[in-house]
PDB file of C-alpha atoms and ligand atoms in Angstrom:
ATOM      1  CA  MET D1294      49.492 -37.780  53.360  1.00  0.00           C
ATOM      2  CA  LYS D1295      51.163 -38.313  49.994  1.00  0.00           C
ATOM      3  CA  ILE D1296      48.577 -38.548  47.000  1.00  0.00           C
ATOM      4  CA  GLN D1297      48.651 -41.802  45.387  1.00  0.00           C
ATOM      5  CA  HIS D1298      45.272 -41.918  43.308  1.00  0.00           C
ATOM      6  CA  ILE D1299      44.168 -39.381  40.715  1.00  0.00           C
ATOM      7  CA  PHE D1300      40.687 -39.202  39.802  1.00  0.00           C
ATOM      8  CA  PHE D1301      39.803 -37.722  36.262  1.00  0.00           C
ATOM      9  CA  ASP D1302      36.607 -36.437  34.970  1.00  0.00           C
ATOM     10  CA  LEU D1303      36.425 -37.563  31.404  1.00  0.00           C
ATOM     11  CA  ASP D1304      34.459 -35.247  29.081  1.00  0.00           C
ATOM     12  CA  ASN D1305      36.061 -31.723  28.256  1.00  0.00           C
ATOM     13  CA  THR D1306      38.762 -32.681  30.947  1.00  0.00           C
ATOM     14  CA  LEU D1307      40.537 -35.335  28.839  1.00  0.00           C
ATOM     15  CA  TRP D1308      38.268 -36.240  25.992  1.00  0.00           C
ATOM     16  CA  ASP D1309      37.424 -33.225  24.117  1.00  0.00           C
ATOM     17  CA  HIS D1310      33.641 -33.662  23.895  1.00  0.00           C
ATOM     18  CA  ARG D1311      32.949 -30.240  22.720  1.00  0.00           C
ATOM     19  CA  ARG D1312      35.113 -30.559  19.648  1.00  0.00           C
ATOM     20  CA  ASN D1313      33.962 -34.186  19.021  1.00  0.00           C
ATOM     21  CA  ALA D1314      30.159 -33.393  19.237  1.00  0.00           C
ATOM     22  CA  TYR D1315      30.860 -30.475  16.909  1.00  0.00           C
ATOM     23  CA  LEU D1316      32.374 -32.490  14.114  1.00  0.00           C
ATOM     24  CA  THR D1317      29.776 -35.507  14.609  1.00  0.00           C
ATOM     25  CA  LEU D1318      26.803 -33.064  14.473  1.00  0.00           C
ATOM     26  CA  LYS D1319      28.327 -31.270  11.557  1.00  0.00           C
ATOM     27  CA  ASP D1320      28.068 -34.892   9.880  1.00  0.00           C
ATOM     28  CA  ILE D1321      24.587 -35.416  10.776  1.00  0.00           C
ATOM     29  CA  PHE D1322      23.497 -32.083   9.876  1.00  0.00           C
ATOM     30  CA  LYS D1323      25.115 -32.234   6.740  1.00  0.00           C
ATOM     31  CA  ARG D1324      23.515 -35.786   5.948  1.00  0.00           C
ATOM     32  CA  GLN D1325      19.980 -34.877   6.762  1.00  0.00           C
ATOM     33  CA  ASN D1326      20.127 -31.832   4.653  1.00  0.00           C
ATOM     34  CA  VAL D1327      18.854 -29.498   7.207  1.00  0.00           C
ATOM     35  CA  ARG D1328      20.387 -26.430   5.861  1.00  0.00           C
ATOM     36  CA  ASP D1329      18.235 -26.569   2.564  1.00  0.00           C
ATOM     37  CA  ARG D1330      15.285 -28.296   4.357  1.00  0.00           C
ATOM     38  CA  TYR D1331      14.908 -25.513   7.086  1.00  0.00           C
ATOM     39  CA  ASN D1332      17.290 -22.880   5.950  1.00  0.00           C
ATOM     40  CA  LEU D1333      19.274 -23.226   9.062  1.00  0.00           C
ATOM     41  CA  ASP D1334      22.785 -22.471   9.386  1.00  0.00           C
ATOM     42  CA  PHE D1335      25.177 -25.103  11.107  1.00  0.00           C
ATOM     43  CA  GLU D1336      27.036 -22.654  13.229  1.00  0.00           C
ATOM     44  CA  ASP D1337      23.789 -20.992  14.474  1.00  0.00           C
ATOM     45  CA  PHE D1338      22.307 -24.359  15.521  1.00  0.00           C
ATOM     46  CA  HIS D1339      25.311 -25.605  17.037  1.00  0.00           C
ATOM     47  CA  LYS D1340      25.630 -22.567  19.210  1.00  0.00           C
ATOM     48  CA  GLU D1341      22.434 -22.904  20.491  1.00  0.00           C
ATOM     49  CA  TYR D1342      22.354 -26.810  20.936  1.00  0.00           C
ATOM     50  CA  PHE D1343      25.741 -26.194  22.967  1.00  0.00           C
ATOM     51  CA  THR D1344      23.897 -23.881  25.410  1.00  0.00           C
ATOM     52  CA  ILE D1345      20.914 -26.068  25.655  1.00  0.00           C
ATOM     53  CA  ASN D1346      22.797 -29.385  26.179  1.00  0.00           C
ATOM     54  CA  GLU D1347      24.961 -27.696  28.760  1.00  0.00           C
ATOM     55  CA  ARG D1348      21.836 -26.511  30.774  1.00  0.00           C
ATOM     56  CA  LEU D1349      20.338 -30.184  30.461  1.00  0.00           C
ATOM     57  CA  TRP D1350      23.223 -31.713  31.698  1.00  0.00           C
ATOM     58  CA  ALA D1351      23.462 -29.511  34.864  1.00  0.00           C
ATOM     59  CA  GLN D1352      19.833 -30.277  35.407  1.00  0.00           C
ATOM     60  CA  ILE D1353      20.689 -33.953  35.352  1.00  0.00           C
ATOM     61  CA  ARG D1354      23.623 -33.380  37.582  1.00  0.00           C
ATOM     62  CA  ASP D1355      21.241 -31.499  40.018  1.00  0.00           C
ATOM     63  CA  GLY D1356      18.728 -34.584  39.810  1.00  0.00           C
ATOM     64  CA  GLU D1357      15.976 -32.358  38.094  1.00  0.00           C
ATOM     65  CA  ILE D1358      15.768 -34.509  35.178  1.00  0.00           C
ATOM     66  CA  ASP D1359      16.813 -37.849  34.093  1.00  0.00           C
ATOM     67  CA  LYS D1360      18.806 -39.055  31.210  1.00  0.00           C
ATOM     68  CA  ASP D1361      15.620 -40.135  29.179  1.00  0.00           C
ATOM     69  CA  TYR D1362      14.473 -36.555  29.625  1.00  0.00           C
ATOM     70  CA  LEU D1363      17.714 -35.016  28.116  1.00  0.00           C
ATOM     71  CA  ARG D1364      17.806 -37.487  25.204  1.00  0.00           C
ATOM     72  CA  GLU D1365      14.161 -36.671  24.273  1.00  0.00           C
ATOM     73  CA  HIS D1366      14.710 -32.863  24.421  1.00  0.00           C
ATOM     74  CA  ARG D1367      18.394 -31.716  23.693  1.00  0.00           C
ATOM     75  CA  PHE D1368      17.751 -31.900  20.013  1.00  0.00           C
ATOM     76  CA  TYR D1369      14.127 -31.187  19.694  1.00  0.00           C
ATOM     77  CA  ASP D1370      14.624 -28.175  22.071  1.00  0.00           C
ATOM     78  CA  SER D1371      17.378 -26.622  19.853  1.00  0.00           C
ATOM     79  CA  PHE D1372      15.328 -26.969  16.832  1.00  0.00           C
ATOM     80  CA  MET D1373      12.493 -25.621  18.558  1.00  0.00           C
ATOM     81  CA  PHE D1374      14.564 -22.675  19.293  1.00  0.00           C
ATOM     82  CA  PHE D1375      14.609 -21.870  15.589  1.00  0.00           C
ATOM     83  CA  GLY D1376      10.637 -22.719  15.165  1.00  0.00           C
ATOM     84  CA  ILE D1377      11.589 -26.209  13.879  1.00  0.00           C
ATOM     85  CA  ASP D1378       8.927 -28.759  15.347  1.00  0.00           C
ATOM     86  CA  ASP D1379      10.252 -32.000  13.963  1.00  0.00           C
ATOM     87  CA  ARG D1380      10.202 -34.831  16.483  1.00  0.00           C
ATOM     88  CA  GLU D1381      11.547 -37.159  13.949  1.00  0.00           C
ATOM     89  CA  LEU D1382      14.351 -35.149  12.903  1.00  0.00           C
ATOM     90  CA  ALA D1383      15.327 -34.477  16.508  1.00  0.00           C
ATOM     91  CA  GLN D1384      15.195 -38.556  17.142  1.00  0.00           C
ATOM     92  CA  ILE D1385      17.490 -39.187  14.100  1.00  0.00           C
ATOM     93  CA  PHE D1386      20.170 -36.683  15.634  1.00  0.00           C
ATOM     94  CA  GLU D1387      19.610 -38.248  19.186  1.00  0.00           C
ATOM     95  CA  HIS D1388      20.086 -41.832  17.952  1.00  0.00           C
ATOM     96  CA  ASN D1389      23.085 -41.345  15.527  1.00  0.00           C
ATOM     97  CA  PHE D1390      24.857 -38.991  17.900  1.00  0.00           C
ATOM     98  CA  LEU D1391      25.809 -41.545  20.530  1.00  0.00           C
ATOM     99  CA  ASP D1392      27.142 -43.950  18.051  1.00  0.00           C
ATOM    100  CA  GLU D1393      28.819 -41.613  15.713  1.00  0.00           C
ATOM    101  CA  ILE D1394      30.575 -39.448  18.235  1.00  0.00           C
ATOM    102  CA  LEU D1395      32.958 -42.311  18.768  1.00  0.00           C
ATOM    103  CA  ASN D1396      34.064 -41.913  15.458  1.00  0.00           C
ATOM    104  CA  TYR D1397      35.757 -38.580  16.604  1.00  0.00           C
ATOM    105  CA  ASN D1398      38.324 -39.069  19.605  1.00  0.00           C
ATOM    106  CA  ASP D1399      40.372 -35.852  19.881  1.00  0.00           C
ATOM    107  CA  LEU D1400      41.722 -35.230  23.275  1.00  0.00           C
ATOM    108  CA  VAL D1401      42.073 -31.835  25.032  1.00  0.00           C
ATOM    109  CA  GLU D1402      45.320 -30.508  24.510  1.00  0.00           C
ATOM    110  CA  GLY D1403      48.137 -31.872  26.371  1.00  0.00           C
ATOM    111  CA  ALA D1404      45.733 -34.975  27.900  1.00  0.00           C
ATOM    112  CA  PHE D1405      48.398 -37.853  26.458  1.00  0.00           C
ATOM    113  CA  GLU D1406      51.322 -35.760  27.831  1.00  0.00           C
ATOM    114  CA  LEU D1407      49.832 -35.217  31.246  1.00  0.00           C
ATOM    115  CA  LEU D1408      48.825 -39.037  31.719  1.00  0.00           C
ATOM    116  CA  GLU D1409      52.303 -40.203  30.455  1.00  0.00           C
ATOM    117  CA  TYR D1410      53.894 -37.743  33.092  1.00  0.00           C
ATOM    118  CA  LEU D1411      51.738 -38.901  36.086  1.00  0.00           C
ATOM    119  CA  ALA D1412      52.067 -42.740  35.249  1.00  0.00           C
ATOM    120  CA  GLY D1413      55.616 -42.009  34.799  1.00  0.00           C
ATOM    121  CA  LYS D1414      55.560 -40.754  38.424  1.00  0.00           C
ATOM    122  CA  ASN D1415      53.822 -43.965  39.524  1.00  0.00           C
ATOM    123  CA  TYR D1416      50.289 -42.436  40.629  1.00  0.00           C
ATOM    124  CA  ARG D1417      47.348 -44.525  40.022  1.00  0.00           C
ATOM    125  CA  LEU D1418      44.915 -42.985  37.598  1.00  0.00           C
ATOM    126  CA  HIS D1419      41.114 -43.515  37.409  1.00  0.00           C
ATOM    127  CA  ILE D1420      38.025 -42.105  35.708  1.00  0.00           C
ATOM    128  CA  LEU D1421      35.022 -40.738  37.395  1.00  0.00           C
ATOM    129  CA  SER D1422      32.614 -39.649  34.736  1.00  0.00           C
ATOM    130  CA  ASN D1423      28.958 -38.266  34.940  1.00  0.00           C
ATOM    131  CA  GLY D1424      28.603 -39.373  31.189  1.00  0.00           C
ATOM    132  CA  PHE D1425      26.576 -42.543  29.787  1.00  0.00           C
ATOM    133  CA  LYS D1426      27.867 -45.723  30.702  1.00  0.00           C
ATOM    134  CA  GLU D1427      27.214 -47.024  27.128  1.00  0.00           C
ATOM    135  CA  VAL D1428      30.134 -44.589  25.839  1.00  0.00           C
ATOM    136  CA  THR D1429      32.484 -43.723  28.831  1.00  0.00           C
ATOM    137  CA  TYR D1430      34.776 -47.130  28.582  1.00  0.00           C
ATOM    138  CA  ARG D1431      34.785 -46.766  24.707  1.00  0.00           C
ATOM    139  CA  LYS D1432      35.667 -43.207  24.672  1.00  0.00           C
ATOM    140  CA  CYS D1433      38.811 -44.135  26.512  1.00  0.00           C
ATOM    141  CA  GLU D1434      39.523 -47.010  24.383  1.00  0.00           C
ATOM    142  CA  LEU D1435      39.156 -45.562  21.103  1.00  0.00           C
ATOM    143  CA  SER D1436      41.010 -42.447  22.038  1.00  0.00           C
ATOM    144  CA  GLY D1437      43.878 -44.613  23.133  1.00  0.00           C
ATOM    145  CA  ILE D1438      44.054 -43.719  26.928  1.00  0.00           C
ATOM    146  CA  LYS D1439      42.501 -46.566  28.239  1.00  0.00           C
ATOM    147  CA  ASN D1440      45.581 -48.448  29.668  1.00  0.00           C
ATOM    148  CA  TYR D1441      46.569 -45.561  31.817  1.00  0.00           C
ATOM    149  CA  PHE D1442      43.599 -46.297  34.226  1.00  0.00           C
ATOM    150  CA  GLU D1443      43.010 -48.684  36.865  1.00  0.00           C
ATOM    151  CA  THR D1444      39.465 -48.222  36.994  1.00  0.00           C
ATOM    152  CA  ILE D1445      36.611 -46.485  34.922  1.00  0.00           C
ATOM    153  CA  THR D1446      33.687 -45.627  36.737  1.00  0.00           C
ATOM    154  CA  SER D1447      30.566 -43.893  35.088  1.00  0.00           C
ATOM    155  CA  ALA D1448      28.034 -42.443  37.822  1.00  0.00           C
ATOM    156  CA  ASP D1449      25.450 -44.193  35.693  1.00  0.00           C
ATOM    157  CA  GLU D1450      26.439 -47.439  36.870  1.00  0.00           C
ATOM    158  CA  ILE D1451      24.714 -46.563  40.219  1.00  0.00           C
ATOM    159  CA  ASP D1452      22.528 -43.798  38.965  1.00  0.00           C
ATOM    160  CA  ILE D1453      23.961 -41.337  41.402  1.00  0.00           C
ATOM    161  CA  ARG D1454      25.913 -38.621  39.840  1.00  0.00           C
ATOM    162  CA  LYS D1455      28.689 -36.311  41.049  1.00  0.00           C
ATOM    163  CA  PRO D1456      28.576 -33.847  43.134  1.00  0.00           C
ATOM    164  CA  HIS D1457      26.779 -36.698  45.236  1.00  0.00           C
ATOM    165  CA  PRO D1458      29.056 -37.938  47.946  1.00  0.00           C
ATOM    166  CA  GLN D1459      27.590 -41.685  47.232  1.00  0.00           C
ATOM    167  CA  VAL D1460      29.285 -41.693  43.963  1.00  0.00           C
ATOM    168  CA  TYR D1461      32.645 -40.785  45.032  1.00  0.00           C
ATOM    169  CA  GLU D1462      32.492 -43.112  47.829  1.00  0.00           C
ATOM    170  CA  TYR D1463      31.704 -45.818  45.226  1.00  0.00           C
ATOM    171  CA  ALA D1464      34.434 -44.835  42.909  1.00  0.00           C
ATOM    172  CA  LEU D1465      37.285 -44.561  45.479  1.00  0.00           C
ATOM    173  CA  ASN D1466      35.879 -48.299  46.930  1.00  0.00           C
ATOM    174  CA  LYS D1467      36.297 -49.626  43.504  1.00  0.00           C
ATOM    175  CA  ALA D1468      39.828 -48.136  43.266  1.00  0.00           C
ATOM    176  CA  GLY D1469      40.622 -49.135  46.691  1.00  0.00           C
ATOM    177  CA  ALA D1470      41.633 -45.637  47.577  1.00  0.00           C
ATOM    178  CA  LYS D1471      41.494 -43.487  50.542  1.00  0.00           C
ATOM    179  CA  LYS D1472      40.050 -40.107  50.225  1.00  0.00           C
ATOM    180  CA  GLU D1473      42.870 -38.584  52.150  1.00  0.00           C
ATOM    181  CA  GLU D1474      45.220 -39.787  49.494  1.00  0.00           C
ATOM    182  CA  SER D1475      43.119 -38.730  46.261  1.00  0.00           C
ATOM    183  CA  VAL D1476      42.876 -35.949  44.137  1.00  0.00           C
ATOM    184  CA  MET D1477      39.734 -35.121  41.762  1.00  0.00           C
ATOM    185  CA  ILE D1478      40.611 -33.113  38.749  1.00  0.00           C
ATOM    186  CA  GLY D1479      37.606 -31.913  36.595  1.00  0.00           C
ATOM    187  CA  ASP D1480      36.191 -28.965  34.484  1.00  0.00           C
ATOM    188  CA  ASP D1481      32.779 -28.844  36.465  1.00  0.00           C
ATOM    189  CA  TRP D1482      32.625 -26.506  39.401  1.00  0.00           C
ATOM    190  CA  ILE D1483      29.808 -28.189  40.951  1.00  0.00           C
ATOM    191  CA  ALA D1484      30.067 -31.808  40.182  1.00  0.00           C
ATOM    192  CA  ASP D1485      34.230 -32.306  40.340  1.00  0.00           C
ATOM    193  CA  VAL D1486      35.356 -29.380  42.496  1.00  0.00           C
ATOM    194  CA  GLU D1487      32.537 -28.936  45.130  1.00  0.00           C
ATOM    195  CA  GLY D1488      31.640 -32.629  44.846  1.00  0.00           C
ATOM    196  CA  GLY D1489      35.115 -33.719  45.491  1.00  0.00           C
ATOM    197  CA  LYS D1490      35.975 -31.217  47.989  1.00  0.00           C
ATOM    198  CA  SER D1491      33.020 -31.835  50.167  1.00  0.00           C
ATOM    199  CA  PHE D1492      33.875 -35.451  50.149  1.00  0.00           C
ATOM    200  CA  GLY D1493      37.094 -34.833  51.553  1.00  0.00           C
ATOM    201  CA  MET D1494      39.466 -35.021  48.428  1.00  0.00           C
ATOM    202  CA  LYS D1495      41.986 -32.616  47.137  1.00  0.00           C
ATOM    203  CA  VAL D1496      40.659 -31.018  44.109  1.00  0.00           C
ATOM    204  CA  ILE D1497      42.002 -29.331  41.076  1.00  0.00           C
ATOM    205  CA  PHE D1498      39.688 -27.255  38.863  1.00  0.00           C
ATOM    206  CA  PHE D1499      40.525 -27.583  35.112  1.00  0.00           C
ATOM    207  CA  ASP D1500      38.969 -24.110  33.989  1.00  0.00           C
ATOM    208  CA  VAL D1501      38.710 -25.002  30.325  1.00  0.00           C
ATOM    209  CA  PHE D1502      35.697 -22.883  29.339  1.00  0.00           C
ATOM    210  CA  ASN D1503      37.221 -19.907  31.448  1.00  0.00           C
ATOM    211  CA  ASP D1504      34.484 -19.657  34.235  1.00  0.00           C
ATOM    212  CA  ASN D1505      36.534 -17.982  36.445  1.00  0.00           C
ATOM    213  CA  TYR D1506      35.560 -19.822  39.621  1.00  0.00           C
ATOM    214  CA  GLU D1507      37.681 -19.919  42.733  1.00  0.00           C
ATOM    215  CA  ALA D1508      37.543 -21.240  46.273  1.00  0.00           C
ATOM    216  CA  GLU D1509      40.039 -21.752  49.029  1.00  0.00           C
ATOM    217  CA  ASP D1510      41.927 -24.837  48.657  1.00  0.00           C
ATOM    218  CA  VAL D1511      41.051 -25.292  45.001  1.00  0.00           C
ATOM    219  CA  ALA D1512      43.710 -25.342  42.822  1.00  0.00           C
ATOM    220  CA  VAL D1513      42.880 -23.836  39.435  1.00  0.00           C
ATOM    221  CA  VAL D1514      44.495 -24.641  35.895  1.00  0.00           C
ATOM    222  CA  LYS D1515      43.914 -23.202  32.420  1.00  0.00           C
ATOM    223  CA  LYS D1516      45.852 -25.942  30.835  1.00  0.00           C
ATOM    224  CA  LEU D1517      46.267 -29.326  31.617  1.00  0.00           C
ATOM    225  CA  GLU D1518      50.222 -29.120  31.559  1.00  0.00           C
ATOM    226  CA  GLU D1519      49.913 -26.685  34.444  1.00  0.00           C
ATOM    227  CA  ILE D1520      48.934 -29.827  36.508  1.00  0.00           C
ATOM    228  CA  LYS D1521      52.395 -30.990  36.688  1.00  0.00           C
ATOM    229  CA  ASN D1522      53.016 -28.184  39.080  1.00  0.00           C
ATOM    230  CA  TYR D1523      50.877 -29.650  41.550  1.00  0.00           C
ATOM    231  CA  LEU D1524      51.726 -33.408  41.246  1.00  0.00           C
TER     232      LEU D1524
HETATM  233 MG1   MG R1238      33.307 -32.720  32.348  1.00  0.00          MG
END
């Protein structure tokens, strides 16, 4: 059956979360004068934060922790790694981060061109994100890609995240799409690739961080423009 519906993950697939977060945190770090107060270098902090945040998001995906836990811990744990026990500072970071990250809206290289190409071929495009519903829609709007999508779904809406089949079911229902005519594209091997595949969709793995995973029936691309070879 011919593919008609394309579901995209948002963070790090289209919207460059890693870069936008880096720039946002750099601002807050500077404003809070962390370097002088705690003799801590931003690059060192950011490297640790990135690792901790990725781990916490994997735990959310796996149902081990909830969103509140992540929001309470990602900065606190990052500072604690450097022996800085400052809950107030961590809360300031958390509070400002979600607001301010929307000031940066860099897209992943090739995102616009790919969406334009797919829209030109009359595919029906959708977002299915595990991110917070407070920001998913606004990220699409502020980065200028909102109008490409017929539906924008945050797993948060039903509090069940990818890779669980219920959230795929929910998003496809919302889109009026059948799984046989749908493809999932994303950068998270478990949430996007294993989740989409076991639900019964075709999947394309965007290996943006060079994880080098592979599996049967999974197309792998390293750059967004390579997706044009499959659609
Ligand atoms: Mg992602």
